[in-house]
Short mmCIF file of N, CA and C in Angstrom, two decimals:
data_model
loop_
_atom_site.label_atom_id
_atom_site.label_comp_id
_atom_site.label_asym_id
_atom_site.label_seq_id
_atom_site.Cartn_x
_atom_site.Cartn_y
_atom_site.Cartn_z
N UNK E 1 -14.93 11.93 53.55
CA UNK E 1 -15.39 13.17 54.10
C UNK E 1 -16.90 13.16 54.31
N UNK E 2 -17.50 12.46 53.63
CA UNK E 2 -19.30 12.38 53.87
C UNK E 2 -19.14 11.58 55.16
N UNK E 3 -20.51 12.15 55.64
CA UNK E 3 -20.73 12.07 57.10
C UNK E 3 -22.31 11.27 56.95
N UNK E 4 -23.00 11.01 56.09
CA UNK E 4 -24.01 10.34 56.08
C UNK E 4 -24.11 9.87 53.94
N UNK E 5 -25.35 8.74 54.02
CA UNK E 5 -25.64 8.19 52.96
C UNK E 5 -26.36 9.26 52.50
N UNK E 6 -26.35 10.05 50.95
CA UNK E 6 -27.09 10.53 50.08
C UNK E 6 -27.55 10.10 49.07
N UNK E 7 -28.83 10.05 48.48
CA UNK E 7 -29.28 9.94 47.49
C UNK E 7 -28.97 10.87 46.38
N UNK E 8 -28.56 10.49 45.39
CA UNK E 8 -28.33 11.15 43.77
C UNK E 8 -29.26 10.71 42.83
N UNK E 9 -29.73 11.81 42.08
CA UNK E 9 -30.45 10.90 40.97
C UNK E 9 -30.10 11.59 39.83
N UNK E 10 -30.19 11.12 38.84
CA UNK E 10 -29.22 11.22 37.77
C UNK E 10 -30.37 10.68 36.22
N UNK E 11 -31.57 9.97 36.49
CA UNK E 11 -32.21 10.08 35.52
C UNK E 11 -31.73 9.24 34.27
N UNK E 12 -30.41 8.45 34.68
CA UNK E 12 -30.10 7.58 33.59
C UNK E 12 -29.98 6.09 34.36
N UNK E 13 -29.75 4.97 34.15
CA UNK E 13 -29.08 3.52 34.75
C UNK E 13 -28.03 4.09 35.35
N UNK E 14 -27.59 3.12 36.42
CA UNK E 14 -26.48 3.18 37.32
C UNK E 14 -25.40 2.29 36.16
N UNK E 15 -25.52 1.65 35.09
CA UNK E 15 -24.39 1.36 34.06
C UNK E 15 -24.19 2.31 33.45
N UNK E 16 -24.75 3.25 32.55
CA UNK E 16 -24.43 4.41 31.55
C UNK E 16 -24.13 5.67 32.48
N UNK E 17 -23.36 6.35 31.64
CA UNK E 17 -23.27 7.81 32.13
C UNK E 17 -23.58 8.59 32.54
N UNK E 18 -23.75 9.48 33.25
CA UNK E 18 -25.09 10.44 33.59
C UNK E 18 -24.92 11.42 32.43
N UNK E 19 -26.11 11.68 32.13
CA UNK E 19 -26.64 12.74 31.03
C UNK E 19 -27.08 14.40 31.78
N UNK E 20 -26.49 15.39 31.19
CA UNK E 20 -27.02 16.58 31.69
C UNK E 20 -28.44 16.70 31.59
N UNK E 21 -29.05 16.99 32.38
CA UNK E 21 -30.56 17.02 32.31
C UNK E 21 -30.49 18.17 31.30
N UNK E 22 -31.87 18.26 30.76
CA UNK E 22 -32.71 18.79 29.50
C UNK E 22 -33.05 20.19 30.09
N UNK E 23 -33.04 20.87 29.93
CA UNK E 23 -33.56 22.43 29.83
C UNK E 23 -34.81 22.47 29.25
N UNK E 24 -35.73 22.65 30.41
CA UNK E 24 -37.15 22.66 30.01
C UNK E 24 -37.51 24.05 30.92
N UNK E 25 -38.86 24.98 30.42
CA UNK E 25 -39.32 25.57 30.94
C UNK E 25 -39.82 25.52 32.37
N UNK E 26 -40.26 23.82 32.66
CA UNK E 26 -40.10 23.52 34.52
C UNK E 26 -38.79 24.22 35.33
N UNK E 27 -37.44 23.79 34.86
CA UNK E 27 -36.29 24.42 35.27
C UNK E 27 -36.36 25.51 35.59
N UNK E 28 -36.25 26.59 34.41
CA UNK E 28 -36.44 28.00 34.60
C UNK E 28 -37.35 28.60 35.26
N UNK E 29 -38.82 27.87 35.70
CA UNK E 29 -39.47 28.73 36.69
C UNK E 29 -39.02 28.04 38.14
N UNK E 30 -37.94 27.08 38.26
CA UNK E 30 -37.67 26.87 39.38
C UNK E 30 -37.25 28.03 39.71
N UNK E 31 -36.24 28.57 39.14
CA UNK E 31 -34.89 29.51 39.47
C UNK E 31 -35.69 30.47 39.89
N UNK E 32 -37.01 31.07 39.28
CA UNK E 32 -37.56 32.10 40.10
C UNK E 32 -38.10 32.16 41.70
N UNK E 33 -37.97 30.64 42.05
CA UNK E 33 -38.79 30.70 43.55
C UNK E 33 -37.39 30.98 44.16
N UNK E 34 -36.18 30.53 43.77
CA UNK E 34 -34.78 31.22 44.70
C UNK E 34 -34.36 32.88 44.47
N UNK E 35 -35.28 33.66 44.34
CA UNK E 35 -35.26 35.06 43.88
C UNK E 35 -35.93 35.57 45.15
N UNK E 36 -35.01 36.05 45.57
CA UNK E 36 -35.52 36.72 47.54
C UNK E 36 -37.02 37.08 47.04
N UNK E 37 -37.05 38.75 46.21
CA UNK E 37 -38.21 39.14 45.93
C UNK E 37 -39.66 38.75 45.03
N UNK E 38 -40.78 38.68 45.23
CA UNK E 38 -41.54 38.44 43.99
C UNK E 38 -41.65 39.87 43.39
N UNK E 39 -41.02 40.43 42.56
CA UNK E 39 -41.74 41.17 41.56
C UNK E 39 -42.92 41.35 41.00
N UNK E 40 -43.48 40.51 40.79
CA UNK E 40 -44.36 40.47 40.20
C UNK E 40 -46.06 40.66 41.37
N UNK E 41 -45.38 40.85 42.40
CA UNK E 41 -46.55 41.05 43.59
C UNK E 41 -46.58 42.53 43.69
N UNK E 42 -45.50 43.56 43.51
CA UNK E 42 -45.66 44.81 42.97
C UNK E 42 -46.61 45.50 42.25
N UNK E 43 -47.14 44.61 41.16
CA UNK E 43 -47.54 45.48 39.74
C UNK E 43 -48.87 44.51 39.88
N UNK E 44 -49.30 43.84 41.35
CA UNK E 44 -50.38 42.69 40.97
C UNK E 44 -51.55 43.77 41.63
N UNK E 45 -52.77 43.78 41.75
CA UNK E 45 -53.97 44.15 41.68
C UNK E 45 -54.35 44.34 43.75
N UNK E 46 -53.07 43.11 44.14
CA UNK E 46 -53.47 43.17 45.47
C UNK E 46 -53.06 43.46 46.03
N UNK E 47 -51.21 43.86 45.23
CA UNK E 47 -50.20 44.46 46.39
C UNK E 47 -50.05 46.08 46.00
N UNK E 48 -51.23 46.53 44.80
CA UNK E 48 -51.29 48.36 44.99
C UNK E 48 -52.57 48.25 45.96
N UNK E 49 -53.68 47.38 45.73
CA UNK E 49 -54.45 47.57 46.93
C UNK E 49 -54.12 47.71 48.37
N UNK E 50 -52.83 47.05 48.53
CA UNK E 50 -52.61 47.07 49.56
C UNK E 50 -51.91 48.46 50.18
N UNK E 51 -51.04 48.99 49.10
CA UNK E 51 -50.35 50.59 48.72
C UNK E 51 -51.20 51.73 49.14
N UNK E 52 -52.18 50.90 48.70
CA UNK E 52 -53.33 52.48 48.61
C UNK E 52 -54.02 52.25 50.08
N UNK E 53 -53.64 51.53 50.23
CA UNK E 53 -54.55 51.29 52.00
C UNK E 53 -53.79 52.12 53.02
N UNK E 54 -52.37 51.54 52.51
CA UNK E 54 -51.39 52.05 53.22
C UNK E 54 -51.47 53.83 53.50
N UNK E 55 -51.52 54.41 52.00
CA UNK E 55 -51.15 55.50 52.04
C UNK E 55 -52.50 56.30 52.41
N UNK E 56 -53.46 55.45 52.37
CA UNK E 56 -54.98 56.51 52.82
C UNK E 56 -54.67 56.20 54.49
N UNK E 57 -54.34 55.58 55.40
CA UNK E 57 -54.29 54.89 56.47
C UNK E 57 -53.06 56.19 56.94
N UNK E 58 -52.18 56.04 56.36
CA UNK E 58 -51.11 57.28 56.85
C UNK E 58 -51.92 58.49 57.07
N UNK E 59 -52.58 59.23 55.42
CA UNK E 59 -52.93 60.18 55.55
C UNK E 59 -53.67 60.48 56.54
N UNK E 60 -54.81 59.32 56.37
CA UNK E 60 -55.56 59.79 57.55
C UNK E 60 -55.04 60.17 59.20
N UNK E 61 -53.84 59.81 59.38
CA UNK E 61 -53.23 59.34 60.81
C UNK E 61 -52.40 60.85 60.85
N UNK E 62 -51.76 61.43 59.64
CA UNK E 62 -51.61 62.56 59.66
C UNK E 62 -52.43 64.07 60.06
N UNK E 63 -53.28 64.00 58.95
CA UNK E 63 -54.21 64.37 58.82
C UNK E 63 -54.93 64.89 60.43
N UNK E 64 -55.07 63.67 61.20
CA UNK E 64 -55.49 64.08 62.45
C UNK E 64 -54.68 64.30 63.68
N UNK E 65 -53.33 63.58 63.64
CA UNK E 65 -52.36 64.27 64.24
C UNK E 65 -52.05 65.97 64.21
N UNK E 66 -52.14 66.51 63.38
CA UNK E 66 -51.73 67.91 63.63
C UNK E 66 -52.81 68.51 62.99
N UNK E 67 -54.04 68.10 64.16
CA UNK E 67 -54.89 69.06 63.91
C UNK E 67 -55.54 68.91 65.49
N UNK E 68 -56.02 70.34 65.47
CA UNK E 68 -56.31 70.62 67.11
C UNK E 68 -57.63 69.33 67.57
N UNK E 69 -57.45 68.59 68.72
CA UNK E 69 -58.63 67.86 68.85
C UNK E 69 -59.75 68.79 69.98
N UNK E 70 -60.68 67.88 69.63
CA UNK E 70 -61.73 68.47 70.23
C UNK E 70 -62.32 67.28 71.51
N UNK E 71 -61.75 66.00 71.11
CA UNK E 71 -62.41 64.99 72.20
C UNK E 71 -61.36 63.83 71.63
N UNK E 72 -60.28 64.44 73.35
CA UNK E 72 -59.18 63.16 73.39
C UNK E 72 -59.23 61.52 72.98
N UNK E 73 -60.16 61.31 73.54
CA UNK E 73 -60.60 59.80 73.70
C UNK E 73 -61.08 59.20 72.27
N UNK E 74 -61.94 60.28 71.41
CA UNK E 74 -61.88 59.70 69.89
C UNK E 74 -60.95 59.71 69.17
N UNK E 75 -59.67 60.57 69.25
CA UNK E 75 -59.23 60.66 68.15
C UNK E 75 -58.12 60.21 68.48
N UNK E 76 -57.78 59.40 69.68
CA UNK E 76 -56.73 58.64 70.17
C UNK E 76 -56.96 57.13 69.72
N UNK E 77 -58.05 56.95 69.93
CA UNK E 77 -58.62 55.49 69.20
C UNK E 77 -58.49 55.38 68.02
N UNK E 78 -58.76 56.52 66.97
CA UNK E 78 -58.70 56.43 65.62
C UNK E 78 -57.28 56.32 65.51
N UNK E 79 -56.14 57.23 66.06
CA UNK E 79 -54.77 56.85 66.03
C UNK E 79 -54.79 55.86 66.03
N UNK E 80 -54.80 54.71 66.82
CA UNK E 80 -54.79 53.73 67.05
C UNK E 80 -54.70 52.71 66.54
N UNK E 81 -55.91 53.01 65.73
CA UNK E 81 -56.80 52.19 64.74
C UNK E 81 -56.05 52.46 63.42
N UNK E 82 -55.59 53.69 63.22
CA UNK E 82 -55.33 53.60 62.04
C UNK E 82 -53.48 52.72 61.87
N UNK E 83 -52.63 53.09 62.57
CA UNK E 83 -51.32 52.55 63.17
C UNK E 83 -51.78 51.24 63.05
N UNK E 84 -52.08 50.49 63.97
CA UNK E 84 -52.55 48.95 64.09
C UNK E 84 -52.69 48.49 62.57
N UNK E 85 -53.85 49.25 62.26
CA UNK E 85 -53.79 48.71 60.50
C UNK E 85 -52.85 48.90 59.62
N UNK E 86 -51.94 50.46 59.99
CA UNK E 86 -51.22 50.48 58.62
C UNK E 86 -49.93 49.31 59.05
N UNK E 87 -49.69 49.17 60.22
CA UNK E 87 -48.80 47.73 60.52
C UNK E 87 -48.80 46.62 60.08
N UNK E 88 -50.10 46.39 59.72
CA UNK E 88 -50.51 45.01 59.96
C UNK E 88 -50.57 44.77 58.44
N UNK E 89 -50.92 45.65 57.47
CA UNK E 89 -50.99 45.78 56.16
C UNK E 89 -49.69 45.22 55.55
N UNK E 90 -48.89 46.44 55.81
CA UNK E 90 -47.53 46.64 56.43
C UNK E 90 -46.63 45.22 56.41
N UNK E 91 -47.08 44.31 57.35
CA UNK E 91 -46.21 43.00 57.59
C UNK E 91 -47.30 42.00 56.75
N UNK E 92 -48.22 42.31 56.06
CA UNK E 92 -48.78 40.92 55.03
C UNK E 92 -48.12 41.43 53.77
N UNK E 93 -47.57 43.15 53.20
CA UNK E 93 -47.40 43.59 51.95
C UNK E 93 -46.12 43.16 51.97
N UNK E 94 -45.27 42.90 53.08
CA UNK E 94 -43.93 42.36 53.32
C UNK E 94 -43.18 40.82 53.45
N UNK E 95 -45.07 40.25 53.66
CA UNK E 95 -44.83 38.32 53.71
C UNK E 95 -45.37 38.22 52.43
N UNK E 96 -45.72 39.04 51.65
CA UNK E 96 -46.45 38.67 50.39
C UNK E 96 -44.99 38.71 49.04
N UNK E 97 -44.07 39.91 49.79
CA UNK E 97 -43.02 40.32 48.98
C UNK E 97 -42.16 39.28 48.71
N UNK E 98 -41.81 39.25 49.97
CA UNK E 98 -40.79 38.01 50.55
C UNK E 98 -41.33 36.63 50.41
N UNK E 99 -42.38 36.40 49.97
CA UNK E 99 -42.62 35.13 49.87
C UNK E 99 -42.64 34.04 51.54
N UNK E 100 -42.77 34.88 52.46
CA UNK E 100 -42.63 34.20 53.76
C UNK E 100 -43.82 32.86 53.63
N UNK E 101 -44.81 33.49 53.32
CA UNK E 101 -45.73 32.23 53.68
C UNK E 101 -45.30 30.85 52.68
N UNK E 102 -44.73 31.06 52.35
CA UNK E 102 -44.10 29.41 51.34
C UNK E 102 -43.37 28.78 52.24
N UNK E 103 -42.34 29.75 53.52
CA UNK E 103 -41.53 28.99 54.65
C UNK E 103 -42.02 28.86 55.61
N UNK E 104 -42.89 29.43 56.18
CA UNK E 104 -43.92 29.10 57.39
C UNK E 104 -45.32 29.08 56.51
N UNK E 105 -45.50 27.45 56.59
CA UNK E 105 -46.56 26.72 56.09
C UNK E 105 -47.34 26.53 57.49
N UNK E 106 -46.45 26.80 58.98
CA UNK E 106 -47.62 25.91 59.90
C UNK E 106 -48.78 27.06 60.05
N UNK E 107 -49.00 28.08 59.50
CA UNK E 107 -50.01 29.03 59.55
C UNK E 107 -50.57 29.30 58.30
N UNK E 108 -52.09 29.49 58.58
CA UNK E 108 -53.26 29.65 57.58
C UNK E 108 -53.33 31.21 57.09
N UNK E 109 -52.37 31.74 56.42
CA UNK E 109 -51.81 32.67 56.12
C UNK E 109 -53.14 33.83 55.85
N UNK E 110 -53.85 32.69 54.22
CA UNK E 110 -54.97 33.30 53.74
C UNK E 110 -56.36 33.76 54.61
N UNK E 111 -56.20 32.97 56.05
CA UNK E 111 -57.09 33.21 56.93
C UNK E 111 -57.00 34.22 58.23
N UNK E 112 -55.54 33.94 58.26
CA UNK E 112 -55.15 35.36 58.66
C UNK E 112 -55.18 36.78 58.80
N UNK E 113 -54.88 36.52 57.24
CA UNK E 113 -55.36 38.21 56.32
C UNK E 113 -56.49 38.19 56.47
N UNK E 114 -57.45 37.33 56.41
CA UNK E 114 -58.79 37.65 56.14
C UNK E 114 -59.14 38.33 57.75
N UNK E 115 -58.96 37.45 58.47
CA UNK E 115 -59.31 37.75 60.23
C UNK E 115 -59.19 38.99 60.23
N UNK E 116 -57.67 39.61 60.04
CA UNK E 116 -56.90 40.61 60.21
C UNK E 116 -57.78 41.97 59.75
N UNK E 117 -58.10 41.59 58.26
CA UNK E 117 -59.06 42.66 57.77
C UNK E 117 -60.62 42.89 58.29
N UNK E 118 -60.98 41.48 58.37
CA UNK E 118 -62.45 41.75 59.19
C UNK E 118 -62.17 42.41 60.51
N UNK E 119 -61.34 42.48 61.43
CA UNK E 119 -61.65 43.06 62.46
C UNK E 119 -61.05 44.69 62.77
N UNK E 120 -59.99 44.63 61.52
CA UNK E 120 -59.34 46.30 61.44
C UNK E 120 -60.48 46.57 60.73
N UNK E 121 -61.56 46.24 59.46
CA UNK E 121 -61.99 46.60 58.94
C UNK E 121 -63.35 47.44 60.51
N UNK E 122 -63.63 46.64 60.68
CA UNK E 122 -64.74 47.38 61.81
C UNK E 122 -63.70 48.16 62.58
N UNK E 123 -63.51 48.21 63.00
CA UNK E 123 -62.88 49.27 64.43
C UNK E 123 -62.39 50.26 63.34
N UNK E 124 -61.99 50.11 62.29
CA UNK E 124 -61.45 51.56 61.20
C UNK E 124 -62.69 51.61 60.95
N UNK E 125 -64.18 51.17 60.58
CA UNK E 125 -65.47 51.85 60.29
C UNK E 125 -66.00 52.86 61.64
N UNK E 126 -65.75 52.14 62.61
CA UNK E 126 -66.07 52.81 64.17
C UNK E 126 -65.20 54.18 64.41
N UNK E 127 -64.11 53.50 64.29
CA UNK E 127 -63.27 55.08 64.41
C UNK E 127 -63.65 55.81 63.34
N UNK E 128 -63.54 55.46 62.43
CA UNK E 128 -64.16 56.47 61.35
C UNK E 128 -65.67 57.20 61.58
N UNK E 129 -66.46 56.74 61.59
CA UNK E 129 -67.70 57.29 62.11
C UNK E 129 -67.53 58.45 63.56
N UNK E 130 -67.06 57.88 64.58
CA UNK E 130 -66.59 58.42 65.82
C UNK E 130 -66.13 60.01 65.59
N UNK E 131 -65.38 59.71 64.70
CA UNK E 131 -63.89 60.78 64.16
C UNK E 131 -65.09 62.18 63.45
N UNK E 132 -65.77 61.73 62.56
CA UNK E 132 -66.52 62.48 61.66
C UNK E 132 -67.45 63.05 62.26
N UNK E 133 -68.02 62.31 63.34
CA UNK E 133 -69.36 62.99 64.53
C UNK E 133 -68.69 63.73 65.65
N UNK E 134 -67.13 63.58 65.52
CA UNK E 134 -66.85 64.88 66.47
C UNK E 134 -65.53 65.88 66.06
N UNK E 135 -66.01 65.88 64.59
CA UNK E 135 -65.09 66.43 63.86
C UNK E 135 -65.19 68.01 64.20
N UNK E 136 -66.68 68.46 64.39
CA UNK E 136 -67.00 70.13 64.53
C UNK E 136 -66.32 70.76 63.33
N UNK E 137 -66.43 70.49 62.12
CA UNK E 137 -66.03 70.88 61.09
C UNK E 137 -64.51 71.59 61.24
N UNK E 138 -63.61 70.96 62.02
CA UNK E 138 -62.33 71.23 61.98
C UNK E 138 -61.47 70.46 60.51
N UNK E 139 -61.06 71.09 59.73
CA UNK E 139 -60.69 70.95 58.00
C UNK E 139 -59.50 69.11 58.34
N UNK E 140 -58.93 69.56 59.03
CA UNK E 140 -57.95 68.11 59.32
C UNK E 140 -58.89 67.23 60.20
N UNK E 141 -59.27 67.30 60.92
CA UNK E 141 -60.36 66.02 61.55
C UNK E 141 -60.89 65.63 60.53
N UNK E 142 -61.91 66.11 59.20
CA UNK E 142 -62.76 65.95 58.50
C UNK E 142 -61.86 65.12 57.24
N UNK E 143 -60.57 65.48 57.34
CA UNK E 143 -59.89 65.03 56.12
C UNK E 143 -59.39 63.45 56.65
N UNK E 144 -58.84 63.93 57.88
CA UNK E 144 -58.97 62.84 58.47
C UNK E 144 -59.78 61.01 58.90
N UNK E 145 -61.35 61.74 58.79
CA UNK E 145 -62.10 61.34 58.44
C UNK E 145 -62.89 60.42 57.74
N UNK E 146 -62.30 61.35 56.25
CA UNK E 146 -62.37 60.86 54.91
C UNK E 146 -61.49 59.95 54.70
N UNK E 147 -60.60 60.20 54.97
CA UNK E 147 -60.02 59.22 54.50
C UNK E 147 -59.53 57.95 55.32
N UNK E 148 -60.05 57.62 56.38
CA UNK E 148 -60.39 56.51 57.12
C UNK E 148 -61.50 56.06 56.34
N UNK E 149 -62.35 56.59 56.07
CA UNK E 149 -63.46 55.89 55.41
C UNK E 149 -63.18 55.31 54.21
N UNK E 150 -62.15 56.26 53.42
CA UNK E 150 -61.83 55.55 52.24
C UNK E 150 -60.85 54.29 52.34
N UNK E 151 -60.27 54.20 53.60
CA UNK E 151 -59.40 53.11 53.99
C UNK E 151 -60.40 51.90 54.38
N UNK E 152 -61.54 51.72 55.25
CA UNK E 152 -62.40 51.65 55.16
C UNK E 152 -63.19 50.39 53.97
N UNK E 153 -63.49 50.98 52.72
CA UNK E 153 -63.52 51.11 51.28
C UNK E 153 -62.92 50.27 51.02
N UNK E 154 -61.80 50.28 51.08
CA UNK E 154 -60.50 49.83 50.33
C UNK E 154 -60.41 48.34 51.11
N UNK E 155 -60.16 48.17 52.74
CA UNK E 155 -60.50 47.25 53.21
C UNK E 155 -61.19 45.99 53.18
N UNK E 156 -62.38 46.31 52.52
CA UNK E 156 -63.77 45.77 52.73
C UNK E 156 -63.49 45.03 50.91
N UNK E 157 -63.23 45.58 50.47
CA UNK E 157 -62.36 45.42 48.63
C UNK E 157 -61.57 44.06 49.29
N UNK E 158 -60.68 44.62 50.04
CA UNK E 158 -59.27 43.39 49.93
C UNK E 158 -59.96 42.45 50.72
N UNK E 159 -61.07 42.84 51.34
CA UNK E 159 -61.40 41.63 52.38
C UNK E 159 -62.13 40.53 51.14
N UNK E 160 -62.98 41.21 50.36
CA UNK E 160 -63.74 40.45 49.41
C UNK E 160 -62.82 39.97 48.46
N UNK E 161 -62.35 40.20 48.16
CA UNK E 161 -61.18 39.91 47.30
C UNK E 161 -60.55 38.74 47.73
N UNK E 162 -60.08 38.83 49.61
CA UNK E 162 -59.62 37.51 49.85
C UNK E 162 -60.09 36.54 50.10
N UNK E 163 -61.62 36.78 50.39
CA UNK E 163 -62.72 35.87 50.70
C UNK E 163 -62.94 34.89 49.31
N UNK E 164 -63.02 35.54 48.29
CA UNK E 164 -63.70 35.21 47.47
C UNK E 164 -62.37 34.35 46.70
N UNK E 165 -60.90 34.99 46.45
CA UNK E 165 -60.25 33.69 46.07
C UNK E 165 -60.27 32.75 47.09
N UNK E 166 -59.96 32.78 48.17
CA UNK E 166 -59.44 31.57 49.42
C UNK E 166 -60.92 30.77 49.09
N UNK E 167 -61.94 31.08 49.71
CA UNK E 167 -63.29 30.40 49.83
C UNK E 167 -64.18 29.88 48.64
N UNK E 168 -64.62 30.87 47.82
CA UNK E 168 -65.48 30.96 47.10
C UNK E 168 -65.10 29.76 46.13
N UNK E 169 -63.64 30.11 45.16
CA UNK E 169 -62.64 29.73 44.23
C UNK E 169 -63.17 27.86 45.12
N UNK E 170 -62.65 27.66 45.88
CA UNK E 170 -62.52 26.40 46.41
C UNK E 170 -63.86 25.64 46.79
N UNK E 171 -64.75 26.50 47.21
CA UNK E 171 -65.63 25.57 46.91
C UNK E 171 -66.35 25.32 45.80
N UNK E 172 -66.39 26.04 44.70
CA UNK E 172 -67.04 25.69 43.66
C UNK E 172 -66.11 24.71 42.98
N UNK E 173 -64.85 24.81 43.03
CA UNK E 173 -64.14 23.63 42.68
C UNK E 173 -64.66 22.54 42.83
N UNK E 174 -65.26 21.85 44.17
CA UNK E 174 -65.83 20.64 44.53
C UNK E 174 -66.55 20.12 43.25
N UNK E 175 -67.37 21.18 43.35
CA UNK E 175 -68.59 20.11 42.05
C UNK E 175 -68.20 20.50 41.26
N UNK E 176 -67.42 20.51 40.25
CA UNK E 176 -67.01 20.47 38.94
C UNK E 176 -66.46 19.05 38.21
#
């Protein structure tokens, strides 16, 4: 019934018996990489950073949705801006979950995110600024606002954050 030559390895001579392999702690953290989810990216430092981006990024998108505008053209961009990002957050908090980047290796994942954040990070500082100078003290523009800026904040965090493991981490490695 085999349709091609396989290799077996078995860890003993091809004269003696095969022996059940040993139960070592290597084993058992295999079994965790066949576990759809990481758990443990939940409760980690980068995937509530990423939570809280999320949910200031909504608010803000709320926030200025149902509130009367005063100048179409800004606060359509900040929509924009803020959507684009909470997406994009969105599908790294979801390749981070899923463990995607372990199966698509042909992309620079960590450089990605980084790109991703440097350039939402400006256009969410722009819209943000934009948003606040033509807010006319309307209570939802202003909240709106705020909390682009605090997305913003938060951004500029995960951006350093990824800069500094991907880059920093690696080159000081060299000279050691």
């Amino acid at each position: 019934m085999s349709h091609g030559a396989r290799v077996i390895r078995t860890g003993v001579s091809s004269g003696g018996p095969a022996a059940p392999p040993p139960v070592t702690v290597a084993s058992s953290s295999a079994g965790s990489d066949v576990e759809l989810m990481d758990g443990g990216y939940f409760r980690s430092c980068a995937g509530m950073l990423k939570v809280a981006q999320m949910i200031s990024l909504l608010i803000a998108f709320i926030s200025v949705n149902n509130s009367p505008w005063t100048d179409y053209s800004a606060y359509s961009f900040f929509q924009i801006v803020t959507m684009c990002d909470l997406v994009m957050i969105l599908f790294f908090y979801i390749m981070h979950i899923f463990r995607v980047y372990r199966k698509l290796t042909c992309v620079s994942w960590p450089l990605a995110e980084f790109l991703h954040y440097l350039i939402g990070t400006i256009l969410l500082l722009i819209g943000s600024i934009v948003a606040a100078a033509k807010s006319y003290n309307i209570t939802g523009l202003v909240a709106g606002a705020t909390f682009g800026f605090l997305a913003t904040i938060l951004c500029v965090i995960s951006m350093w954050s990824s800069y500094k493991v991907s880059c920093i981490t690696q080159s000081t490695s060299k000279y050691r």
